[in-house]
Amino acid sequence: MTHDCSFLEDLDLADDQLSFAEGRRETHAADWGAQQDGRGVLPDAVVWPETTKDVSTVLAAATDHGVPVTPYAAGTGLEGNAVPAQGGISMDLTRMDDVVDYRPDDFQIDVGPGIIGSAVDEYVADDGLFFPPLPSSGDISTIGGMIATDASGMQTVKYGEVADWVLGLEAVLADGTVVRTGSRAIKTSSGYNLTELLVGSEGTLAVVTEATLRLAGRPQQIRGGRAIFETLDDATAAVFDAVRTDVDVARIELVDGLSARMANEYLDSGLPDAPMVFLEFHANHGVEEEIELCRTIFEDHDVARFEMSDDDAEMESLWQARRELAYAVQSYDPDLQPLHPGDVTVPISAYPEIVHEAKRLEEEYGLLVPCFGHAGDGNLHYSVLVDPDDPEQLERGEALYKEIVERAMAIGGTSTGEHGIGQGKREYLEAEHGAGAVDAMRRVKRALDPTGTLNPGKIFPDEEC
Amino acid sequence: MTHDCSFLEDLDLADDQLSFAEGRRETHAADWGAQQDGRGVLPDAVVWPETTKDVSTVLAAATDHGVPVTPYAAGTGLEGNAVPAQGGISMDLTRMDDVVDYRPDDFQIDVGPGIIGSAVDEYVADDGLFFPPLPSSGDISTIGGMIATDASGMQTVKYGEVADWVLGLEAVLADGTVVRTGSRAIKTSSGYNLTELLVGSEGTLAVVTEATLRLAGRPQQIRGGRAIFETLDDATAAVFDAVRTDVDVARIELVDGLSARMANEYLDSGLPDAPMVFLEFHANHGVEEEIELCRTIFEDHDVARFEMSDDDAEMESLWQARRELAYAVQSYDPDLQPLHPGDVTVPISAYPEIVHEAKRLEEEYGLLVPCFGHAGDGNLHYSVLVDPDDPEQLERGEALYKEIVERAMAIGGTSTGEHGIGQGKREYLEAEHGAGAVDAMRRVKRALDPTGTLNPGKIFPDEEC
């Protein structure tokens, strides 16, 4: 699909804010997931707005000309969320990366969508504050992207997801209208919650141009470490038991035996190729008591090793296998590539079952499926490794991948806990929410973007939404 | 406005599920606020659905017949939210009060909208769980009503508002379509967040027929008490200082000197008629350290008395002035009545200013304005006391009331922190959110309720939305 975007040259944009060059278009046709899936479609043009007015001008003109606009930033999405499905304009928001206002006494900061997550943390660190829900890619991904997918990550088990930390937004609708949502008051019950409607809407309803984020006080006590189990069922049962006992844990990450083997080989760690649980505890009081409570619960599930530390370097070392896991999986066998990254998330009581099921299917299908995830949230990332040159194996991999998503939904979970629907999970939308809810979503989409300008071909299963 | 509701007799409802009797219609034409404001309009009929199917049947038929439907439950709203503005059907949801499912291991419970808030707490107490965001009226108000207004209360400073504790909903749209929103997974980024769109929408988008609530573990350490200050500015500065220092407090309630005088007279307490701050601390570890931190901060602001206890009866006694405050204000002078209850909420840094301003205006207008509120959230309830038979005083009271709302919005706050817009705060909607955001809200309203069946005359400033 090709769109004539020459009208962009008539807008009030500087030369370096607009490009039709193939090289620039190509870099905006991929994300971390799409690179693996080949889902990218070249945009016809790339624009780099620098102000809310730029965003508004481009959107209004694009809507007038019937040209799709797909917001883009760091390109770290996993489901093709920011990759144009129908060409048109890629709107790159990385230049809108200012700290617009900072109110430490209110634990609030206003930022542009293009600011990198970790830059927010650095900006507020001297005041003892931080932005808790950063995903693992927080030092590369932008706040705008995190808002688009309602991202979350390792610390969500204690602090919640991005949606819980966005107080208000400035955003531009497809017709160029600028809206402000939310309040600087910590709570409001005035009007519809447009903030939460836009968070997680993947740029299909509006383009976020500024966000008011809440911040948290940095905990005075941080301890971290690793537990190693004999069996994966022990590990998942221990995680479930710790969470239902309300252990105050800030991170609780699962790595299955296969992933551990990959990490151990990659790092030459000398550790057993056994299921591991990585932990971090944050508190102002009583962190040792929480660790001891967790240790007791893990011992009930035959934990083989339970090592914690309060020393930064030592914690880093204990966590190394988890930190390097993505690279370890990628480099494990050069002939194999992971099919579709992304995640499923289930109620914590169903976590042992979904992990067990993933490994059972791994055996049934005769493929390698390294499993890991933010276990405390019931989150599971699983990579199905296949030889991309083997069509039969690809097909088998797809079937396995799908069975796990469907199983997760069947036991009360979601097809995507933290990466959005994008292009990759569209086929599950209706199965997860039912026809009534999907129709309500469509009605909202049509109400706010009647021309279908914004990020078409995402979220909804049919091509045009 | 009168609507012919005789079609209800043809629906599949039992005799005791439908009434046209004036007595029943009258009890459904008032709430706690409307009784004082005279905002109530008689519905033409009252229905008591007992199942989701009943709700769907009545809504579909009402939409077919062009008759408005206003959801109703405990009638404890303050802004006329559940009081019909245009007659039609009052849909009383109090019979749908079942616990549908309870999953203590997942900290989740599914309930009907008519269940009383405290009944949820009682149901889950044996498992050491509770529903943290209950408002002060939690032993009278229903979960459905709390969801409709995104209610919050004393514990919001630590635990957040109702929206933070709703994982998913079953709801019926105006055309009778049943939708399910959200997930049992603790997080999801699948599709639009219809849950948060419906929470706080005051029954104007859909009627909630079931809610999946999150629960929290009951804290092992609870301490409570009272601080008494020399001046109100000291008290509000102390609250601000405690909150910005991140003191882990679960309740922090302000009562100004005038309110204290009313409570002291009512209770014959022997306490000074001085500003008071009521505190409660919840923790599993280190509660005494947090209390000492708070005491130190309060001493910096010349606190006169700081009394805490871990004994239930003693805590109850220290809190008595706060608990009886509403009755004390009401009975202070039989010739005076409070104008418009409800609240404003501001960023915590602006709390000293809004409270100071309220008292300055009290003096300027020569009226009594007792002030209190969930201070830790920046929340202020203020009653303007007037002689209802004195038109000049009424007018003066209205002007004062309005000045405080406008001042709160001017310093970054909201016209309504926890009671919704209803009928009482409609005139402030656009000033607070801007024309763009209000238009976006209207588009959402029209998309989900194109016939304007659901609770017309609420939220939006014009008669018909």
Short mmCIF file of C-alpha atoms in Angstrom, two decimals, chain B residues 41 62 116 122 149 215 235 266 299 324 333 341 376:
data_model
loop_
_atom_site.label_atom_id
_atom_site.label_comp_id
_atom_site.label_asym_id
_atom_site.label_seq_id
_atom_site.Cartn_x
_atom_site.Cartn_y
_atom_site.Cartn_z
CA VAL B 41 -36.77 14.30 39.89
CA ALA B 62 -36.07 1.20 27.43
CA ILE B 116 -22.42 -3.40 50.48
CA GLU B 122 -16.52 -9.34 56.20
CA THR B 149 -18.06 7.39 41.01
CA LEU B 215 -8.03 -7.64 47.64
CA ALA B 235 -1.59 21.42 60.57
CA TYR B 266 -21.53 17.45 70.16
CA GLU B 299 7.01 18.69 65.99
CA GLU B 324 -18.88 11.73 64.59
CA ASP B 333 -27.26 24.87 64.63
CA PRO B 341 -21.57 18.41 50.19
CA GLY B 376 -3.01 13.06 52.53
#
